PDB file of C-alpha atoms in Angstrom:
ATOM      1  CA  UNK V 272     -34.386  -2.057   7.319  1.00  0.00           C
ATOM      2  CA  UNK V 273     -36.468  -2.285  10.210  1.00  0.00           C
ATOM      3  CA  UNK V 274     -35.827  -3.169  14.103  1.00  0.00           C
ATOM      4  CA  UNK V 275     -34.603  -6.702  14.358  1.00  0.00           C
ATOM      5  CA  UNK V 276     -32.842  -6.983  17.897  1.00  0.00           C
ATOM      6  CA  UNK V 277     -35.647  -5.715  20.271  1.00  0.00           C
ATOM      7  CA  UNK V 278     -33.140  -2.842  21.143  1.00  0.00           C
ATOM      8  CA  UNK V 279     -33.501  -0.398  18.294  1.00  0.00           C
ATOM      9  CA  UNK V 280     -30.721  -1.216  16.717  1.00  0.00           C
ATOM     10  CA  UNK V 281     -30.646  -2.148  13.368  1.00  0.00           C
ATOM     11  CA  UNK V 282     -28.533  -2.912  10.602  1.00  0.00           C
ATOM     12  CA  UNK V 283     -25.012  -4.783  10.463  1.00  0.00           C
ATOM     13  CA  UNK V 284     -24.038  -3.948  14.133  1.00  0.00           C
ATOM     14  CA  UNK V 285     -27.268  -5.284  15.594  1.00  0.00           C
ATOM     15  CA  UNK V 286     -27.249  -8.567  13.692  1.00  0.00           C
ATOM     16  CA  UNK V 287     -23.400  -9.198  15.066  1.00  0.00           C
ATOM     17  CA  UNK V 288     -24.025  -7.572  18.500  1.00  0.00           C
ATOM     18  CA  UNK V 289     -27.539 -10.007  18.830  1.00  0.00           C
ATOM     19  CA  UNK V 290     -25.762 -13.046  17.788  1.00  0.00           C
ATOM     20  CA  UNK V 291     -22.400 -12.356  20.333  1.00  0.00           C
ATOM     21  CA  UNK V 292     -24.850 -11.702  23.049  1.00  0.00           C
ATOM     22  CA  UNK V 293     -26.648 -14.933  22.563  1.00  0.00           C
ATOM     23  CA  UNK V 294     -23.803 -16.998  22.242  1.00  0.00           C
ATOM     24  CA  UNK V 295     -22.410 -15.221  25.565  1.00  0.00           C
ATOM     25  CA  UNK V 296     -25.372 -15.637  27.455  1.00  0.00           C
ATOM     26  CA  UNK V 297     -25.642 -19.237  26.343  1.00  0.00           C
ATOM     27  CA  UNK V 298     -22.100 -20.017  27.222  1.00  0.00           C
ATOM     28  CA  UNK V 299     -22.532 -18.188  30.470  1.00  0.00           C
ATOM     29  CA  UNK V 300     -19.827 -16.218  29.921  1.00  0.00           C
ATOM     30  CA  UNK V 301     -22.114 -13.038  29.553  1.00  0.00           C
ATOM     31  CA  UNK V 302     -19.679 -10.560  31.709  1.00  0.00           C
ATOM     32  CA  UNK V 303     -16.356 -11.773  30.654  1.00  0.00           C
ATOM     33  CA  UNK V 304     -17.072 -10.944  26.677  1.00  0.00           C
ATOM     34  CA  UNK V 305     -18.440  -7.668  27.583  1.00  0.00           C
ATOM     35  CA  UNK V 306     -14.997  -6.395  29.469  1.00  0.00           C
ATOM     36  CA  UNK V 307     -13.433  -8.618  26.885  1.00  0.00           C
ATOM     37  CA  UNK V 308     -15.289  -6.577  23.640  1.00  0.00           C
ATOM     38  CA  UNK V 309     -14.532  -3.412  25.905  1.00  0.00           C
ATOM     39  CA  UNK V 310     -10.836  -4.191  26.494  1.00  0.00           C
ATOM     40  CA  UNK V 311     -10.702  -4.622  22.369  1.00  0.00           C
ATOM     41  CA  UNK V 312     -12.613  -0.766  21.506  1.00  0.00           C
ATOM     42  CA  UNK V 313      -9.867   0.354  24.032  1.00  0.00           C
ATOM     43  CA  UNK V 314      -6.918  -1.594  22.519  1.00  0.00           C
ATOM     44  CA  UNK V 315      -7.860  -0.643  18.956  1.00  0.00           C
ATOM     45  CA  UNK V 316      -8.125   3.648  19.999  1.00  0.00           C
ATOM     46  CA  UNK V 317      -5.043   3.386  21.849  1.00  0.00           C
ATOM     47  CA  UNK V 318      -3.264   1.595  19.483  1.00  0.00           C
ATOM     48  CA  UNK V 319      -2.911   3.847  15.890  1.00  0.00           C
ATOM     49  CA  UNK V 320      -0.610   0.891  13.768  1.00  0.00           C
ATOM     50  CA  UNK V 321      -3.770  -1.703  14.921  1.00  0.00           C
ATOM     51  CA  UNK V 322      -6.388   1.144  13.929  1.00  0.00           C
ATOM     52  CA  UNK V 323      -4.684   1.859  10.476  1.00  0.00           C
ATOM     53  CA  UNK V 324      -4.516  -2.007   9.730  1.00  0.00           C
ATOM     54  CA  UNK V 325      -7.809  -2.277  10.224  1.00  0.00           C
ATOM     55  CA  UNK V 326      -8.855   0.975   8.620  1.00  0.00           C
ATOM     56  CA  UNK V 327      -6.855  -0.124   5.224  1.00  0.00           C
ATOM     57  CA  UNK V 328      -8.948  -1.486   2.525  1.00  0.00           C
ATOM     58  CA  UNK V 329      -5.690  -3.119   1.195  1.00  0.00           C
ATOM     59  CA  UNK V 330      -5.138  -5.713   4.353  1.00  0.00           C
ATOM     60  CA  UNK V 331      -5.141  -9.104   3.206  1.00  0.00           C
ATOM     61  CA  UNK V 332      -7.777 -10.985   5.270  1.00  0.00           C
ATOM     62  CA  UNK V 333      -6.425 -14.017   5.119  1.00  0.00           C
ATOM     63  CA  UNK V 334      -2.703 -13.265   6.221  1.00  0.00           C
ATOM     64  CA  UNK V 335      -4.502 -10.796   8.765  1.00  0.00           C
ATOM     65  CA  UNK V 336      -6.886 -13.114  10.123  1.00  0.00           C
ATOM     66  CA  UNK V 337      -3.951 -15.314  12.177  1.00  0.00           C
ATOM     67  CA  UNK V 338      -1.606 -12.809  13.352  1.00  0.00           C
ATOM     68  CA  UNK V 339      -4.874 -11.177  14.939  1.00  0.00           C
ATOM     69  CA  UNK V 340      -5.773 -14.107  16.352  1.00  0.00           C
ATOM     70  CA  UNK V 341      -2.358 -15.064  17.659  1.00  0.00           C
ATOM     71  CA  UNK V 342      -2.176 -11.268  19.122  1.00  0.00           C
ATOM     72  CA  UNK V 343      -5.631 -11.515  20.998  1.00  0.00           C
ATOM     73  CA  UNK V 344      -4.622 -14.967  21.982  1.00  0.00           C
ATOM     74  CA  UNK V 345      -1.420 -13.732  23.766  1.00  0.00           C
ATOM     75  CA  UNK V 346      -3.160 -10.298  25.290  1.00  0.00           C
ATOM     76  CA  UNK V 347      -5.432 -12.902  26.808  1.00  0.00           C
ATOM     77  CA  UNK V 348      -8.719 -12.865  24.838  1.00  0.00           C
ATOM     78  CA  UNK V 349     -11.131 -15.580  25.611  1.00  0.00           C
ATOM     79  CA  UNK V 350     -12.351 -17.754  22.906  1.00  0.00           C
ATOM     80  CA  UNK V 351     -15.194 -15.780  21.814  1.00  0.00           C
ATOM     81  CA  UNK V 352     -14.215 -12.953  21.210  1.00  0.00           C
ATOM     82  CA  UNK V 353     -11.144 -13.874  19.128  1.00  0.00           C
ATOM     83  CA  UNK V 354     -13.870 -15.998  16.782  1.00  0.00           C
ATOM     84  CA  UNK V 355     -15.958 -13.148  16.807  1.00  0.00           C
ATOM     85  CA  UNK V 356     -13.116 -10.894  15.056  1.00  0.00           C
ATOM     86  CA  UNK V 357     -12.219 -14.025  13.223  1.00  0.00           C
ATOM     87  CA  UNK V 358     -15.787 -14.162  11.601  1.00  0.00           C
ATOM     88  CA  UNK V 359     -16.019 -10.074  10.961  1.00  0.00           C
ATOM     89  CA  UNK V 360     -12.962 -10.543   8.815  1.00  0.00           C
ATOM     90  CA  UNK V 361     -14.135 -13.512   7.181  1.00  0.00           C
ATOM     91  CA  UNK V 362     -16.959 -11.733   6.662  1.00  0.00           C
ATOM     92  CA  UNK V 363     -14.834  -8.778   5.029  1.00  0.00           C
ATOM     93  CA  UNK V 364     -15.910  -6.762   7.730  1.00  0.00           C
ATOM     94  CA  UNK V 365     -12.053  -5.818   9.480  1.00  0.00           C
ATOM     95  CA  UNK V 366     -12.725  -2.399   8.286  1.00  0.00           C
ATOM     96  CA  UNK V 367     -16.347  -2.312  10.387  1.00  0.00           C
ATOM     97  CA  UNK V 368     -14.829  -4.003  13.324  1.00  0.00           C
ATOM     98  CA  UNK V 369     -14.667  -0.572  15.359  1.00  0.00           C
ATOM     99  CA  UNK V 370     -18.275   0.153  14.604  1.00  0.00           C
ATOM    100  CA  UNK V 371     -19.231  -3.556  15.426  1.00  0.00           C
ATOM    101  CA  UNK V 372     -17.620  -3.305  18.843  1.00  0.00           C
ATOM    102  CA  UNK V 373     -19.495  -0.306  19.284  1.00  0.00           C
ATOM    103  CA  UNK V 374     -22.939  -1.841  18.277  1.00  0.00           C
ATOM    104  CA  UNK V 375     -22.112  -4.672  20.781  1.00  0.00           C
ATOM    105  CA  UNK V 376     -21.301  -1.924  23.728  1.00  0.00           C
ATOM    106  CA  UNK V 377     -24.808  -0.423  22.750  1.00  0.00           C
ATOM    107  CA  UNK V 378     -26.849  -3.567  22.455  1.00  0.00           C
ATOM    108  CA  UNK V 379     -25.362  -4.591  26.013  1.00  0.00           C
ATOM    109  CA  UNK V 380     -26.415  -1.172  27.487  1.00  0.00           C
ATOM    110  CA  UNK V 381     -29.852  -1.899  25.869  1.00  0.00           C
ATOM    111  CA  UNK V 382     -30.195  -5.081  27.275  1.00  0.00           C
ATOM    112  CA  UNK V 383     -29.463  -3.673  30.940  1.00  0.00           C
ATOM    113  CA  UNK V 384     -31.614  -0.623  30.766  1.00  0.00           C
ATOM    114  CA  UNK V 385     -28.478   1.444  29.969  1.00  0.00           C
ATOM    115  CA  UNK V 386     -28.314   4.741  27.854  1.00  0.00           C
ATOM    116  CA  UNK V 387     -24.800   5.123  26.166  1.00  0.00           C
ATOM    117  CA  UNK V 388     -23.464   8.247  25.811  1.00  0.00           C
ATOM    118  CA  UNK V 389     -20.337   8.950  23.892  1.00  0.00           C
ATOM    119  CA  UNK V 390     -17.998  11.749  25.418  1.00  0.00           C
ATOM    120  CA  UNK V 391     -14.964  13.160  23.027  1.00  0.00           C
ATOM    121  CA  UNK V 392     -12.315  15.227  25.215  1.00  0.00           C
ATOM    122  CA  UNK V 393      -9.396  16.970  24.088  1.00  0.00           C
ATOM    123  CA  UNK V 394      -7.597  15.312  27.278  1.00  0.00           C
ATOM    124  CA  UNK V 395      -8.743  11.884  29.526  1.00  0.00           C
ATOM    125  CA  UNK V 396     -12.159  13.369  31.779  1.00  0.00           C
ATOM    126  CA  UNK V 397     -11.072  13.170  35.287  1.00  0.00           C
ATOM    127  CA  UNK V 398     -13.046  11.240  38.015  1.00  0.00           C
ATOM    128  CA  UNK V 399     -14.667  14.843  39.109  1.00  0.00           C
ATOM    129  CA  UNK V 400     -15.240  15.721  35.270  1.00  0.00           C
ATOM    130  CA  UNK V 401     -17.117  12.225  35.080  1.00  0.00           C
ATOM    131  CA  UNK V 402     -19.271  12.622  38.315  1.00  0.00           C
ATOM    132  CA  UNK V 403     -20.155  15.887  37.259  1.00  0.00           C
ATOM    133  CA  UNK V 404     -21.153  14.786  33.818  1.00  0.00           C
ATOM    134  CA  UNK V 405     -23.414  11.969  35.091  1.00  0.00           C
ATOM    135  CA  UNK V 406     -24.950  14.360  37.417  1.00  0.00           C
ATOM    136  CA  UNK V 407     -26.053  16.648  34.830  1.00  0.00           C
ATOM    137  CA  UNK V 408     -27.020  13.497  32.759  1.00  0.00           C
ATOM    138  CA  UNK V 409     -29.249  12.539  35.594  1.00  0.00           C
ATOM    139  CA  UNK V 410     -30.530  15.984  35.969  1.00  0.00           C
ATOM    140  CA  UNK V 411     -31.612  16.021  32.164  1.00  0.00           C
ATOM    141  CA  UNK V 412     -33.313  12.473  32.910  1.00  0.00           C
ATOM    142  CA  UNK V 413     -30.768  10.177  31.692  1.00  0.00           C
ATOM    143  CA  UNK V 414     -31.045   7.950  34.781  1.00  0.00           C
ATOM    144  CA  UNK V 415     -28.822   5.254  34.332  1.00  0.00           C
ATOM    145  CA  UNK V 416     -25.860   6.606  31.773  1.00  0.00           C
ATOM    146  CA  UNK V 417     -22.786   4.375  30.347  1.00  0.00           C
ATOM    147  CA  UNK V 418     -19.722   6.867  29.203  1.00  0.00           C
ATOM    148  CA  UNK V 419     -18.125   5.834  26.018  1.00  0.00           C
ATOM    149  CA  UNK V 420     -15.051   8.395  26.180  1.00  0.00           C
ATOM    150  CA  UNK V 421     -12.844   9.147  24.068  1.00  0.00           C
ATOM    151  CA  UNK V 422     -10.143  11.532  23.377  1.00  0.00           C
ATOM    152  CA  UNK V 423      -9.558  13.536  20.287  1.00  0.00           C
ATOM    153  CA  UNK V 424      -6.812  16.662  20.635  1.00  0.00           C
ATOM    154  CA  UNK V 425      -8.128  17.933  17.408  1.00  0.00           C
ATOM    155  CA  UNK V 426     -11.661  19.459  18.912  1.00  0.00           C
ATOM    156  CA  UNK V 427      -8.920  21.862  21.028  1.00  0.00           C
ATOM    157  CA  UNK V 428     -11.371  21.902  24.369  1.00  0.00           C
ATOM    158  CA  UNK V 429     -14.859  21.538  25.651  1.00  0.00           C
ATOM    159  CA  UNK V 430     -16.858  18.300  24.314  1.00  0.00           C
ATOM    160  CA  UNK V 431     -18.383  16.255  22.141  1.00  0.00           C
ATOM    161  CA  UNK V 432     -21.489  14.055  23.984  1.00  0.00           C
ATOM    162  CA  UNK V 433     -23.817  12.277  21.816  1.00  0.00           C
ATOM    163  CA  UNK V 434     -26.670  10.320  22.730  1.00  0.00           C
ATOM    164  CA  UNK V 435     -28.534   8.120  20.485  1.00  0.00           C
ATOM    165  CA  UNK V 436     -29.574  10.646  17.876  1.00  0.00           C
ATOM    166  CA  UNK V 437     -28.594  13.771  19.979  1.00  0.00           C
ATOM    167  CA  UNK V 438     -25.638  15.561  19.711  1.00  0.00           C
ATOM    168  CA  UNK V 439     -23.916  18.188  21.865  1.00  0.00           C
ATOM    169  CA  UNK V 440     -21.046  19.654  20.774  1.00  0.00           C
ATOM    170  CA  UNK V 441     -19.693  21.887  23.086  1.00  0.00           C
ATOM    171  CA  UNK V 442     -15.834  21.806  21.456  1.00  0.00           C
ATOM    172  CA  UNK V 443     -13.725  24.964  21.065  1.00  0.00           C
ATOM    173  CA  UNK V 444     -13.081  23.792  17.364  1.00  0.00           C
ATOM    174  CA  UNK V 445     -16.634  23.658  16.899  1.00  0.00           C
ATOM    175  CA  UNK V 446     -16.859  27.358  18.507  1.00  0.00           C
ATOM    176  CA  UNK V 447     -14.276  28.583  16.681  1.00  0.00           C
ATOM    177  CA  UNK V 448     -16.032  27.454  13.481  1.00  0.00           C
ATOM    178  CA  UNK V 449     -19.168  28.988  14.147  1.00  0.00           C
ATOM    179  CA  UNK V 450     -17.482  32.299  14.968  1.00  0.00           C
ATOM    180  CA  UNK V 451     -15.224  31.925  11.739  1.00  0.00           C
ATOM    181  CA  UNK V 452     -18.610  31.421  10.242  1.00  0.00           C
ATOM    182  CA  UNK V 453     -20.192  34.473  11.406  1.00  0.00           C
ATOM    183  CA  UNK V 454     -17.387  36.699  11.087  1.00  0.00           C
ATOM    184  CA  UNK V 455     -17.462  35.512   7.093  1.00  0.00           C
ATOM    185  CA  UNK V 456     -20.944  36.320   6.973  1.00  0.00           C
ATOM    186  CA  UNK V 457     -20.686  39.908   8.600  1.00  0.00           C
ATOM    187  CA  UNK V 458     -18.338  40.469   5.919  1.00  0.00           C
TER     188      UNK V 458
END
């Protein structure tokens, strides 16, 4: 499938980032459903019962589809975005809404001349940690960066930073690996 958002994105993400993004813009409510789609991605990691609902292939869409929207409603999601998840699980798509959010967070960086970067930690960067990692972004020509972080205990230490299609993995796990590797092949 080829480009069809002007942003490089393609596939399912693109076509339900493009169409939140117009509907924002047109309702002039641009800025509010991208802290809005931003405050979701964070809800959903930080929450694992919300994350395993929506990970199950065996939730029922249609009882799920009104206690999510009653639980957006009271965390104090606008309008938008609770149709928006309404329509991806109408859509059968509950299971993609993680991946949509992130499609949405990328075609907004697009848009505003961003590159997104997504940063794994064993532990929360700090605000030094983050200033030094934007530094070295803008040293390697990645002017204007937008950190997607995340935590993951499992990689042990380091990182994980991807950008578009490059990946630096920089994670003990991924170390110790290698080395296990090695060591099997010295053998």
């Amino acid at each position: 499938m080829g480009e069809i958002t002007g942003t490089g994105e393609t596939g399912l993400s693109a076509r339900y980032a493009a169409a939140l993004y117009a509907l924002a813009f047109e309702k002039n409510a641009l800025n509010e459903v991208v802290e809005q789609m931003e405050a979701l991605g964070r809800l959903i990691a930080e929450s694992p019962a919300l994350a395993a609902l929506l990970a199950n292939p065996l939730t029922n869409s249609k009882t799920a589809a009104p206690a999510l929207n009653e639980a957006l409603n009271a965390q104090g999601f606008g309008v938008l975005v609770r149709n928006f998840v309404q329509v991806a699980v109408a859509n059968r798509r509950l299971r993609d809404l993680p991946a949509l959010i992130a499609g949405f967070a990328a075609y907004v960086a697009r848009k505003r001349g961003e590159v997104v970067a997504d940063v794994t930690t064993a532990t929360p960067l700090t605000d030094l940690q983050r200033a030094q990692l934007h530094a070295r972004l803008a040293e390697a020509g990645y002017g204007s960066v937008r950190l997607t972080e995340r935590t993951d205990p499992a990689i042990l230490g380091g990182m994980v930073l991807k950008i578009g299609s490059k990946l630096f993995d920089t994670s003990l796990k991924s170390r110790l690996n290698r080395l296990n590797f090695s060591l099997k092949g010295a053998a």
